[in-house]
Amino acid sequence: DNMVKYSREPENPVKSAKARASDLRTSFKNMRETAMAIKGMELTSARTYLNKVLEKKDVIPLRRFGGSAGRSNLCKIHNHYGPGRYPEKSVKHLLDILTNAESNAEVKSLDTENLYVTHIQVNQAQKGRRRTYRAHGRINAYMSNPCHVEVVLSEKEDNVKKPEE
């Protein structure tokens, strides 16, 4: 019934809301790190955190794609002692996607104060091709690395212990 396939359907579809974005013109690597940083967070705290990153008050720890980035002192809040950055563009895109997912949750009349990021995934999209001109009349590729993002927000389950038989 749904038009697009999500890589993972939520455990409880009634209590979940989804959102996705395709071909975002923002670096795949930065977006992946930003997504991992908010994975499993409450929606409200994820939003606060991302806004703090925009103000350079908090940092996105670069756990996988941190090649040449300098170490950041703020990373230790996130239990990571290494590179961190403030990928502004990725953060703004991600905030938009979260807002969209939240609206979808409101339509399904879920409790938006009680939503968690239960699934977030970033895939590489098709590269944008441009070219750059080099010395001695040569031409090299000059690619952009866009990405697809999908998010699932779910209401926290009340973990009820199964009564002993």
Tab-separated table of C-alpha atoms in Angstrom:
chain	number	residue	atom	x	y	z
A	1	ASP	CA	0.000	0.000	0.000
A	2	ASN	CA	2.842	2.446	0.680
A	3	MET	CA	4.551	3.847	-2.389
A	4	VAL	CA	8.127	3.816	-1.182
A	5	LYS	CA	9.919	1.017	0.562
A	6	TYR	CA	11.592	1.793	3.862
A	7	SER	CA	14.526	-0.424	4.700
A	8	ARG	CA	12.877	-1.387	7.967
A	9	GLU	CA	9.212	-1.212	8.810
A	10	PRO	CA	8.516	0.001	12.363
A	11	GLU	CA	7.681	-2.658	14.966
A	12	ASN	CA	4.427	-0.940	15.837
A	13	PRO	CA	3.239	0.980	12.743
A	14	VAL	CA	0.261	2.465	14.612
A	15	LYS	CA	2.580	4.243	17.038
A	16	SER	CA	5.161	5.312	14.456
A	17	ALA	CA	5.559	8.052	11.899
A	18	LYS	CA	7.943	8.064	8.970
A	19	ALA	CA	9.634	10.670	6.822
A	20	ARG	CA	12.208	10.508	4.074
A	21	ALA	CA	14.097	12.782	1.751
A	22	SER	CA	15.808	11.897	-1.495
A	23	ASP	CA	18.775	13.422	-3.294
A	24	LEU	CA	19.679	15.989	-0.643
A	25	ARG	CA	22.450	18.279	-1.828
A	26	THR	CA	24.507	17.805	1.275
A	27	SER	CA	27.538	15.628	1.863
A	28	PHE	CA	26.684	11.984	2.462
A	29	LYS	CA	29.480	11.562	4.998
A	30	ASN	CA	28.455	14.564	7.093
A	31	MET	CA	24.812	13.523	6.962
A	32	ARG	CA	25.688	10.013	8.091
A	33	GLU	CA	27.570	11.323	11.118
A	34	THR	CA	24.772	13.749	11.970
A	35	ALA	CA	22.175	10.984	11.713
A	36	MET	CA	24.173	8.623	13.936
A	37	ALA	CA	24.464	11.387	16.523
A	38	ILE	CA	20.676	11.594	17.026
A	39	LYS	CA	19.894	7.904	16.650
A	40	GLY	CA	17.749	6.682	19.549
A	41	MET	CA	17.203	10.165	20.970
A	42	GLU	CA	13.935	11.704	22.016
A	43	LEU	CA	12.577	13.956	19.288
A	44	THR	CA	12.656	17.022	21.552
A	45	SER	CA	16.224	16.430	22.719
A	46	ALA	CA	17.370	15.624	19.185
A	47	ARG	CA	16.000	18.952	18.015
A	48	THR	CA	17.575	20.867	20.908
A	49	TYR	CA	20.898	19.160	20.220
A	50	LEU	CA	20.886	19.944	16.500
A	51	ASN	CA	20.032	23.564	17.196
A	52	LYS	CA	22.927	23.748	19.642
A	53	VAL	CA	25.195	22.397	16.901
A	54	LEU	CA	24.051	25.235	14.626
A	55	GLU	CA	25.042	27.693	17.358
A	56	LYS	CA	28.417	25.896	17.707
A	57	LYS	CA	27.539	25.126	21.344
A	58	ASP	CA	27.631	21.385	20.721
A	59	VAL	CA	29.376	19.189	18.206
A	60	ILE	CA	28.713	16.269	15.862
A	61	PRO	CA	31.356	13.632	16.647
A	62	LEU	CA	32.829	12.252	13.435
A	63	ARG	CA	33.143	8.563	14.261
A	64	ARG	CA	33.688	7.100	10.802
A	65	PHE	CA	34.311	9.858	8.277
A	66	GLY	CA	36.605	12.134	10.243
A	67	GLY	CA	39.693	11.877	8.049
A	68	SER	CA	41.200	15.351	8.165
A	69	ALA	CA	38.964	17.010	10.746
A	70	GLY	CA	40.625	18.416	13.840
A	71	ARG	CA	39.898	17.071	17.291
A	72	SER	CA	37.125	18.800	19.163
A	73	ASN	CA	37.040	19.264	22.904
A	74	LEU	CA	33.228	19.165	22.914
A	75	CYS	CA	33.263	15.565	21.675
A	76	LYS	CA	33.904	14.236	25.151
A	77	ILE	CA	30.267	14.951	26.075
A	78	HIS	CA	29.441	12.257	23.525
A	79	ASN	CA	32.007	9.810	24.858
A	80	HIS	CA	34.187	10.271	21.795
A	81	TYR	CA	37.733	11.573	21.948
A	82	GLY	CA	38.498	12.619	18.425
A	83	PRO	CA	37.336	14.737	15.523
A	84	GLY	CA	34.081	16.673	15.603
A	85	ARG	CA	32.525	19.319	13.412
A	86	TYR	CA	29.450	21.479	12.893
A	87	PRO	CA	28.010	20.294	9.549
A	88	GLU	CA	25.525	23.123	9.198
A	89	LYS	CA	23.904	22.056	5.944
A	90	SER	CA	23.313	18.456	7.021
A	91	VAL	CA	21.923	19.614	10.361
A	92	LYS	CA	19.424	21.952	8.700
A	93	HIS	CA	18.252	19.250	6.306
A	94	LEU	CA	17.877	16.804	9.182
A	95	LEU	CA	15.857	19.294	11.241
A	96	ASP	CA	13.502	19.691	8.266
A	97	ILE	CA	13.060	15.924	7.993
A	98	LEU	CA	12.369	15.652	11.731
A	99	THR	CA	9.764	18.419	11.462
A	100	ASN	CA	8.138	16.539	8.591
A	101	ALA	CA	8.107	13.289	10.557
A	102	GLU	CA	6.611	15.136	13.517
A	103	SER	CA	3.811	16.551	11.341
A	104	ASN	CA	3.135	13.053	10.064
A	105	ALA	CA	2.950	11.905	13.686
A	106	GLU	CA	0.471	14.657	14.532
A	107	VAL	CA	-1.746	13.572	11.646
A	108	LYS	CA	-1.754	10.067	13.135
A	109	SER	CA	-2.549	11.783	16.471
A	110	LEU	CA	0.495	10.457	18.274
A	111	ASP	CA	1.930	12.073	21.399
A	112	THR	CA	4.719	14.219	19.953
A	113	GLU	CA	6.294	14.749	23.390
A	114	ASN	CA	6.922	11.014	23.624
A	115	LEU	CA	8.520	10.276	20.254
A	116	TYR	CA	11.918	8.679	19.793
A	117	VAL	CA	14.130	8.320	16.728
A	118	THR	CA	13.847	4.548	16.437
A	119	HIS	CA	15.318	4.238	12.942
A	120	ILE	CA	17.405	6.595	10.874
A	121	GLN	CA	19.335	5.668	7.794
A	122	VAL	CA	21.417	7.527	5.247
A	123	ASN	CA	22.190	6.148	1.806
A	124	GLN	CA	24.339	7.516	-0.960
A	125	ALA	CA	22.393	8.994	-3.852
A	126	GLN	CA	23.463	9.243	-7.456
A	127	LYS	CA	26.412	11.590	-7.781
A	128	GLY	CA	26.110	14.957	-9.458
A	129	ARG	CA	28.669	15.337	-12.224
A	130	ARG	CA	30.538	18.544	-12.976
A	131	ARG	CA	34.002	19.008	-14.320
A	132	THR	CA	37.014	20.995	-13.310
A	133	TYR	CA	39.804	22.176	-15.582
A	134	ARG	CA	43.375	21.231	-14.760
A	135	ALA	CA	46.814	22.209	-15.936
A	136	HIS	CA	47.940	21.228	-19.446
A	137	GLY	CA	44.427	21.065	-20.841
A	138	ARG	CA	43.228	18.150	-18.775
A	139	ILE	CA	39.774	17.760	-17.288
A	140	ASN	CA	38.856	15.983	-14.052
A	141	ALA	CA	35.555	14.951	-12.538
A	142	TYR	CA	34.116	17.277	-9.897
A	143	MET	CA	31.392	15.255	-8.206
A	144	SER	CA	28.862	16.097	-5.532
A	145	ASN	CA	27.902	13.389	-3.032
A	146	PRO	CA	24.190	13.728	-2.258
A	147	CYS	CA	22.257	11.380	-0.007
A	148	HIS	CA	18.872	9.847	0.779
A	149	VAL	CA	17.636	9.916	4.374
A	150	GLU	CA	14.824	8.038	6.042
A	151	VAL	CA	13.584	8.464	9.605
A	152	VAL	CA	11.092	6.588	11.754
A	153	LEU	CA	9.782	8.171	14.953
A	154	SER	CA	7.962	5.919	17.410
A	155	GLU	CA	6.220	6.392	20.718
A	156	LYS	CA	8.087	4.863	23.607
A	157	GLU	CA	6.596	1.494	24.487
A	158	ASP	CA	5.645	0.974	28.111
A	159	ASN	CA	7.648	-2.148	28.814
A	160	VAL	CA	5.118	-4.218	30.720
A	161	LYS	CA	6.627	-7.256	32.367
A	162	LYS	CA	4.896	-10.447	31.360
A	163	PRO	CA	3.102	-11.839	34.427
A	164	GLU	CA	4.645	-15.072	35.760
A	165	GLU	CA	2.573	-18.097	34.777
